[in-house]
mmCIF file of N, CA and C in Angstrom:
data_model
loop_
_atom_site.group_PDB
_atom_site.id
_atom_site.type_symbol
_atom_site.label_atom_id
_atom_site.label_comp_id
_atom_site.label_asym_id
_atom_site.label_seq_id
_atom_site.Cartn_x
_atom_site.Cartn_y
_atom_site.Cartn_z
ATOM 1 N N MET A 1 -10.019 14.559 77.044
ATOM 2 C CA MET A 1 -10.416 14.860 78.660
ATOM 3 C C MET A 1 -11.266 13.341 79.197
ATOM 4 N N VAL A 2 -11.261 13.434 80.561
ATOM 5 C CA VAL A 2 -11.723 12.267 80.745
ATOM 6 C C VAL A 2 -12.808 12.488 81.258
ATOM 7 N N THR A 3 -13.071 13.173 80.690
ATOM 8 C CA THR A 3 -15.174 13.295 81.213
ATOM 9 C C THR A 3 -15.795 12.666 79.863
ATOM 10 N N LYS A 4 -15.196 11.982 79.119
ATOM 11 C CA LYS A 4 -15.675 11.229 77.331
ATOM 12 C C LYS A 4 -16.174 10.101 78.462
ATOM 13 N N TYR A 5 -15.268 9.146 79.101
ATOM 14 C CA TYR A 5 -15.553 8.205 79.534
ATOM 15 C C TYR A 5 -16.487 8.208 81.074
ATOM 16 N N ALA A 6 -16.579 9.256 81.478
ATOM 17 C CA ALA A 6 -17.638 8.734 81.836
ATOM 18 C C ALA A 6 -19.277 9.398 81.846
ATOM 19 N N ARG A 7 -19.096 10.021 81.007
ATOM 20 C CA ARG A 7 -20.370 9.987 79.855
ATOM 21 C C ARG A 7 -20.803 8.665 78.832
ATOM 22 N N ILE A 8 -19.597 7.850 78.660
ATOM 23 C CA ILE A 8 -19.830 6.813 78.466
ATOM 24 C C ILE A 8 -20.255 5.361 79.645
ATOM 25 N N GLY A 9 -20.088 5.872 80.623
ATOM 26 C CA GLY A 9 -20.008 4.938 81.448
ATOM 27 C C GLY A 9 -18.919 3.726 81.714
ATOM 28 N N GLN A 10 -17.596 4.328 80.849
ATOM 29 C CA GLN A 10 -16.530 3.415 81.771
ATOM 30 C C GLN A 10 -15.520 3.648 82.805
ATOM 31 N N ILE A 11 -15.938 5.162 83.740
ATOM 32 C CA ILE A 11 -16.062 5.021 84.182
ATOM 33 C C ILE A 11 -16.778 6.166 84.961
ATOM 34 N N SER A 12 -16.658 6.393 86.734
ATOM 35 C CA SER A 12 -17.616 7.354 87.253
ATOM 36 C C SER A 12 -17.172 8.802 87.105
ATOM 37 N N TRP A 13 -18.356 9.784 87.514
ATOM 38 C CA TRP A 13 -17.510 10.903 87.978
ATOM 39 C C TRP A 13 -16.723 11.460 88.939
ATOM 40 N N SER A 14 -17.268 10.999 89.772
ATOM 41 C CA SER A 14 -16.150 10.222 91.482
ATOM 42 C C SER A 14 -14.149 10.283 90.643
ATOM 43 N N ASP A 15 -14.161 9.338 89.883
ATOM 44 C CA ASP A 15 -12.893 9.123 89.204
ATOM 45 C C ASP A 15 -12.404 9.924 88.445
ATOM 46 N N VAL A 16 -13.437 11.070 87.853
ATOM 47 C CA VAL A 16 -13.024 12.541 87.006
ATOM 48 C C VAL A 16 -12.766 13.051 88.110
ATOM 49 N N SER A 17 -13.096 13.550 89.448
ATOM 50 C CA SER A 17 -13.237 14.584 90.250
ATOM 51 C C SER A 17 -11.606 13.668 90.410
ATOM 52 N N LYS A 18 -11.023 12.563 90.896
ATOM 53 C CA LYS A 18 -9.876 12.125 91.110
ATOM 54 C C LYS A 18 -9.015 12.517 90.561
ATOM 55 N N ALA A 19 -9.056 12.019 88.925
ATOM 56 C CA ALA A 19 -8.199 12.280 88.199
ATOM 57 C C ALA A 19 -7.604 13.660 87.966
ATOM 58 N N ILE A 20 -9.010 14.600 88.265
ATOM 59 C CA ILE A 20 -8.575 16.121 87.676
ATOM 60 C C ILE A 20 -7.560 16.271 89.548
ATOM 61 N N GLU A 21 -8.072 16.231 90.358
ATOM 62 C CA GLU A 21 -7.092 15.901 91.484
ATOM 63 C C GLU A 21 -5.727 15.978 91.319
ATOM 64 N N LEU A 22 -5.334 14.974 90.887
ATOM 65 C CA LEU A 22 -3.652 14.238 90.624
ATOM 66 C C LEU A 22 -3.392 14.826 89.344
ATOM 67 N N ALA A 23 -3.716 15.297 88.494
ATOM 68 C CA ALA A 23 -3.299 16.331 87.421
ATOM 69 C C ALA A 23 -2.738 17.289 88.022
ATOM 70 N N ASP A 24 -3.614 17.949 88.622
ATOM 71 C CA ASP A 24 -3.319 19.081 89.588
ATOM 72 C C ASP A 24 -2.275 19.273 90.388
ATOM 73 N N GLN A 25 -1.977 18.431 91.450
ATOM 74 C CA GLN A 25 -0.783 17.857 91.328
ATOM 75 C C GLN A 25 0.534 17.492 90.902
ATOM 76 N N LEU A 26 0.383 16.799 89.792
ATOM 77 C CA LEU A 26 1.568 16.343 88.917
ATOM 78 C C LEU A 26 2.035 17.632 87.907
ATOM 79 N N VAL A 27 1.202 18.663 87.645
ATOM 80 C CA VAL A 27 0.958 18.928 86.368
ATOM 81 C C VAL A 27 1.134 20.669 86.191
ATOM 82 N N MET A 28 1.831 21.447 85.734
ATOM 83 C CA MET A 28 1.893 23.109 85.880
ATOM 84 C C MET A 28 0.755 23.333 85.305
ATOM 85 N N THR A 29 -0.453 23.676 85.502
ATOM 86 C CA THR A 29 -1.409 24.249 84.560
ATOM 87 C C THR A 29 -2.052 25.632 84.444
ATOM 88 N N GLU A 30 -2.015 26.365 83.471
ATOM 89 C CA GLU A 30 -2.537 27.498 83.275
ATOM 90 C C GLU A 30 -4.178 27.461 83.868
ATOM 91 N N LEU A 31 -4.776 26.829 84.314
ATOM 92 C CA LEU A 31 -5.859 26.069 85.205
ATOM 93 C C LEU A 31 -5.768 25.563 85.890
ATOM 94 N N SER A 32 -6.236 26.439 87.469
ATOM 95 C CA SER A 32 -6.709 25.575 88.163
ATOM 96 C C SER A 32 -7.216 24.530 88.678
ATOM 97 N N GLY A 33 -7.131 23.498 89.456
ATOM 98 C CA GLY A 33 -7.619 22.373 89.876
ATOM 99 C C GLY A 33 -9.007 22.593 89.848
ATOM 100 N N GLU A 34 -9.558 23.602 90.402
ATOM 101 C CA GLU A 34 -10.859 24.047 90.487
ATOM 102 C C GLU A 34 -11.735 24.309 89.340
ATOM 103 N N THR A 35 -11.238 24.978 88.682
ATOM 104 C CA THR A 35 -11.681 25.792 87.061
ATOM 105 C C THR A 35 -11.553 24.270 86.351
ATOM 106 N N MET A 36 -10.529 23.418 86.590
ATOM 107 C CA MET A 36 -10.571 22.069 85.830
ATOM 108 C C MET A 36 -12.293 21.589 86.290
ATOM 109 N N GLN A 37 -12.226 21.140 87.277
ATOM 110 C CA GLN A 37 -13.292 20.392 88.334
ATOM 111 C C GLN A 37 -14.719 21.343 87.477
ATOM 112 N N ASP A 38 -15.016 22.307 87.459
ATOM 113 C CA ASP A 38 -15.878 22.856 86.922
ATOM 114 C C ASP A 38 -15.880 22.617 85.354
ATOM 115 N N LEU A 39 -14.920 22.667 84.805
ATOM 116 C CA LEU A 39 -14.757 22.245 83.365
ATOM 117 C C LEU A 39 -15.549 20.419 83.283
ATOM 118 N N ALA A 40 -15.385 20.087 84.294
ATOM 119 C CA ALA A 40 -15.947 18.431 84.327
ATOM 120 C C ALA A 40 -17.133 18.530 84.506
ATOM 121 N N ASN A 41 -17.422 19.173 85.487
ATOM 122 C CA ASN A 41 -18.932 19.253 86.127
ATOM 123 C C ASN A 41 -20.146 20.001 84.650
ATOM 124 N N ALA A 42 -19.734 20.969 83.795
ATOM 125 C CA ALA A 42 -20.170 21.469 83.097
ATOM 126 C C ALA A 42 -20.544 20.624 81.495
ATOM 127 N N SER A 43 -19.677 19.493 81.915
ATOM 128 C CA SER A 43 -19.549 18.269 80.880
ATOM 129 C C SER A 43 -20.930 17.649 81.544
ATOM 130 N N LYS A 44 -20.617 17.155 82.419
ATOM 131 C CA LYS A 44 -21.852 16.489 83.046
ATOM 132 C C LYS A 44 -22.930 16.491 82.842
ATOM 133 N N TYR A 45 -23.165 18.355 83.600
ATOM 134 C CA TYR A 45 -24.102 18.896 83.101
ATOM 135 C C TYR A 45 -25.350 19.246 81.863
ATOM 136 N N TYR A 46 -23.988 19.500 81.118
ATOM 137 C CA TYR A 46 -24.790 19.844 79.586
ATOM 138 C C TYR A 46 -24.566 18.496 78.792
ATOM 139 N N GLY A 47 -24.336 17.133 79.242
ATOM 140 C CA GLY A 47 -23.799 16.046 78.876
ATOM 141 C C GLY A 47 -23.016 16.228 77.318
ATOM 142 N N CYS A 48 -21.944 16.873 77.106
ATOM 143 C CA CYS A 48 -21.289 17.111 76.074
ATOM 144 C C CYS A 48 -19.678 16.891 76.122
ATOM 145 N N SER A 49 -18.845 16.922 75.698
ATOM 146 C CA SER A 49 -17.673 16.545 75.518
ATOM 147 C C SER A 49 -16.810 17.603 76.400
ATOM 148 N N GLY A 50 -15.495 17.306 77.140
ATOM 149 C CA GLY A 50 -15.171 18.471 77.579
ATOM 150 C C GLY A 50 -14.665 19.935 76.562
ATOM 151 N N TYR A 51 -13.974 19.195 75.614
ATOM 152 C CA TYR A 51 -13.945 20.893 74.841
ATOM 153 C C TYR A 51 -15.407 21.117 74.666
ATOM 154 N N ASP A 52 -16.080 20.620 74.152
ATOM 155 C CA ASP A 52 -17.422 21.857 74.001
ATOM 156 C C ASP A 52 -18.092 22.227 75.593
ATOM 157 N N ALA A 53 -17.665 21.844 76.667
ATOM 158 C CA ALA A 53 -17.861 22.123 78.414
ATOM 159 C C ALA A 53 -17.375 23.777 78.529
ATOM 160 N N ALA A 54 -15.897 23.035 77.601
ATOM 161 C CA ALA A 54 -14.920 24.432 77.906
ATOM 162 C C ALA A 54 -15.681 25.844 77.135
ATOM 163 N N PHE A 55 -16.303 25.783 76.090
ATOM 164 C CA PHE A 55 -16.959 26.832 75.772
ATOM 165 C C PHE A 55 -17.786 27.388 76.258
ATOM 166 N N ILE A 56 -18.600 26.311 76.609
ATOM 167 C CA ILE A 56 -20.278 26.794 77.577
ATOM 168 C C ILE A 56 -19.572 27.362 78.585
ATOM 169 N N TYR A 57 -18.407 26.785 79.497
ATOM 170 C CA TYR A 57 -18.015 27.780 80.572
ATOM 171 C C TYR A 57 -17.442 29.071 80.689
ATOM 172 N N TRP A 58 -16.885 28.972 79.917
ATOM 173 C CA TRP A 58 -15.950 30.201 78.904
ATOM 174 C C TRP A 58 -17.147 31.122 79.079
ATOM 175 N N ALA A 59 -17.804 31.029 78.474
ATOM 176 C CA ALA A 59 -19.244 31.859 77.608
ATOM 177 C C ALA A 59 -19.729 32.225 79.227
ATOM 178 N N LYS A 60 -19.873 31.792 80.165
ATOM 179 C CA LYS A 60 -20.896 32.016 81.464
ATOM 180 C C LYS A 60 -19.928 32.553 82.119
ATOM 181 N N GLU A 61 -19.040 31.943 82.467
ATOM 182 C CA GLU A 61 -18.099 33.111 83.657
ATOM 183 C C GLU A 61 -17.521 34.859 82.609
ATOM 184 N N LEU A 62 -17.425 34.781 81.670
ATOM 185 C CA LEU A 62 -17.064 35.625 80.826
ATOM 186 C C LEU A 62 -18.171 36.668 80.576
ATOM 187 N N GLU A 63 -19.391 35.822 80.927
ATOM 188 C CA GLU A 63 -20.426 36.926 80.972
ATOM 189 C C GLU A 63 -20.592 36.908 79.196
ATOM 190 N N LEU A 64 -20.134 36.311 77.945
ATOM 191 C CA LEU A 64 -20.326 36.613 76.872
ATOM 192 C C LEU A 64 -20.820 35.371 76.178
ATOM 193 N N GLN A 65 -21.686 35.740 74.586
ATOM 194 C CA GLN A 65 -22.688 35.187 74.311
ATOM 195 C C GLN A 65 -21.813 34.060 73.397
ATOM 196 N N LEU A 66 -22.372 32.717 73.274
ATOM 197 C CA LEU A 66 -21.410 31.808 72.469
ATOM 198 C C LEU A 66 -22.020 31.856 71.246
ATOM 199 N N ILE A 67 -21.400 32.080 70.283
ATOM 200 C CA ILE A 67 -22.120 32.025 68.905
ATOM 201 C C ILE A 67 -21.627 30.712 68.207
ATOM 202 N N THR A 68 -22.962 29.789 67.473
ATOM 203 C CA THR A 68 -21.734 28.838 67.248
ATOM 204 C C THR A 68 -22.970 28.447 66.203
ATOM 205 N N SER A 69 -22.961 27.109 65.641
ATOM 206 C CA SER A 69 -23.599 26.791 64.463
ATOM 207 C C SER A 69 -23.819 25.021 65.067
ATOM 208 N N ASP A 70 -23.474 24.843 65.854
ATOM 209 C CA ASP A 70 -23.174 23.439 66.856
ATOM 210 C C ASP A 70 -24.643 22.908 67.529
ATOM 211 N N LYS A 71 -25.422 22.259 66.719
ATOM 212 C CA LYS A 71 -26.993 22.003 67.100
ATOM 213 C C LYS A 71 -27.218 21.099 67.882
ATOM 214 N N ARG A 72 -26.107 20.542 68.305
ATOM 215 C CA ARG A 72 -25.886 19.227 69.493
ATOM 216 C C ARG A 72 -25.667 20.773 70.687
ATOM 217 N N LEU A 73 -24.682 21.134 70.436
ATOM 218 C CA LEU A 73 -24.622 22.405 71.645
ATOM 219 C C LEU A 73 -25.474 23.314 72.027
ATOM 220 N N LEU A 74 -25.720 23.696 71.038
ATOM 221 C CA LEU A 74 -27.445 24.921 71.213
ATOM 222 C C LEU A 74 -28.102 24.116 71.898
ATOM 223 N N ALA A 75 -28.291 22.783 71.830
ATOM 224 C CA ALA A 75 -29.786 21.722 72.404
ATOM 225 C C ALA A 75 -29.215 21.235 73.711
ATOM 226 N N ALA A 76 -28.460 21.310 74.399
ATOM 227 C CA ALA A 76 -27.445 20.894 75.428
ATOM 228 C C ALA A 76 -27.639 22.351 76.586
ATOM 229 N N VAL A 77 -27.396 23.395 75.623
ATOM 230 C CA VAL A 77 -27.650 24.904 76.520
ATOM 231 C C VAL A 77 -29.294 25.359 76.479
ATOM 232 N N GLN A 78 -29.952 25.112 75.827
ATOM 233 C CA GLN A 78 -31.136 26.145 75.771
ATOM 234 C C GLN A 78 -31.143 27.105 76.118
ATOM 235 N N ASP A 79 -30.317 27.991 76.264
ATOM 236 C CA ASP A 79 -30.170 29.319 76.526
ATOM 237 C C ASP A 79 -29.559 30.248 75.818
ATOM 238 N N GLU A 80 -30.187 31.101 75.169
ATOM 239 C CA GLU A 80 -30.229 32.274 74.410
ATOM 240 C C GLU A 80 -28.986 33.395 74.534
ATOM 241 N N ARG A 81 -28.891 33.277 76.226
ATOM 242 C CA ARG A 81 -27.866 34.633 77.017
ATOM 243 C C ARG A 81 -26.966 33.635 77.313
ATOM 244 N N VAL A 82 -26.710 32.447 76.802
ATOM 245 C CA VAL A 82 -25.373 31.668 77.041
ATOM 246 C C VAL A 82 -25.008 31.379 75.510
ATOM 247 N N ALA A 83 -25.569 30.871 74.502
ATOM 248 C CA ALA A 83 -25.501 30.464 73.735
ATOM 249 C C ALA A 83 -26.444 30.867 72.511
ATOM 250 N N ILE A 84 -26.104 31.110 71.230
ATOM 251 C CA ILE A 84 -27.302 31.848 70.157
ATOM 252 C C ILE A 84 -26.789 30.861 68.276
ATOM 253 N N ASP A 85 -27.107 30.602 68.018
ATOM 254 C CA ASP A 85 -27.323 29.896 66.843
ATOM 255 C C ASP A 85 -26.740 31.406 65.889
ATOM 256 N N LEU A 86 -25.226 30.786 65.292
ATOM 257 C CA LEU A 86 -24.939 31.493 64.178
ATOM 258 C C LEU A 86 -25.650 32.540 63.550
ATOM 259 N N LEU A 87 -26.790 31.762 62.773
ATOM 260 C CA LEU A 87 -27.872 32.916 61.584
ATOM 261 C C LEU A 87 -28.715 33.190 62.571
ATOM 262 N N LYS A 88 -29.106 32.909 63.372
ATOM 263 C CA LYS A 88 -30.221 33.724 64.571
ATOM 264 C C LYS A 88 -29.528 34.749 64.519
ATOM 265 N N PHE A 89 -27.771 34.783 65.315
ATOM 266 C CA PHE A 89 -26.824 36.162 65.809
ATOM 267 C C PHE A 89 -26.507 36.628 64.071
ATOM 268 N N VAL A 90 -26.584 36.884 62.865
ATOM 269 C CA VAL A 90 -26.086 37.364 61.942
ATOM 270 C C VAL A 90 -27.788 38.234 61.575
ATOM 271 N N GLU A 91 -28.571 37.253 61.694
ATOM 272 C CA GLU A 91 -29.604 37.995 61.403
ATOM 273 C C GLU A 91 -29.688 39.061 62.239
ATOM 274 N N SER A 92 -30.072 39.075 63.748
ATOM 275 C CA SER A 92 -30.362 39.949 64.275
ATOM 276 C C SER A 92 -29.668 41.415 64.202
ATOM 277 N N LEU A 93 -27.700 41.314 63.392
ATOM 278 C CA LEU A 93 -26.981 42.482 63.774
ATOM 279 C C LEU A 93 -28.239 43.627 62.348
#
């Protein structure tokens, strides 16, 4: 996803938005351009990859708790209502 290049400063976040708009016009996808933009915004906000941002976005969108052992992802989210450490989750059962 193009968010990687924005995170490392090779392109602007504005360029990410433009790429999403163009992709939405050219390609039939399961995701709307608006959803793709929301994913890019999540990547920017949390400072993570588009892949990780998708998990965060869908957890919030579906009002589910993301269970992960990815320490960087947990540090980025910092909200146990959204993401919780796998071991902590298992201990709570």
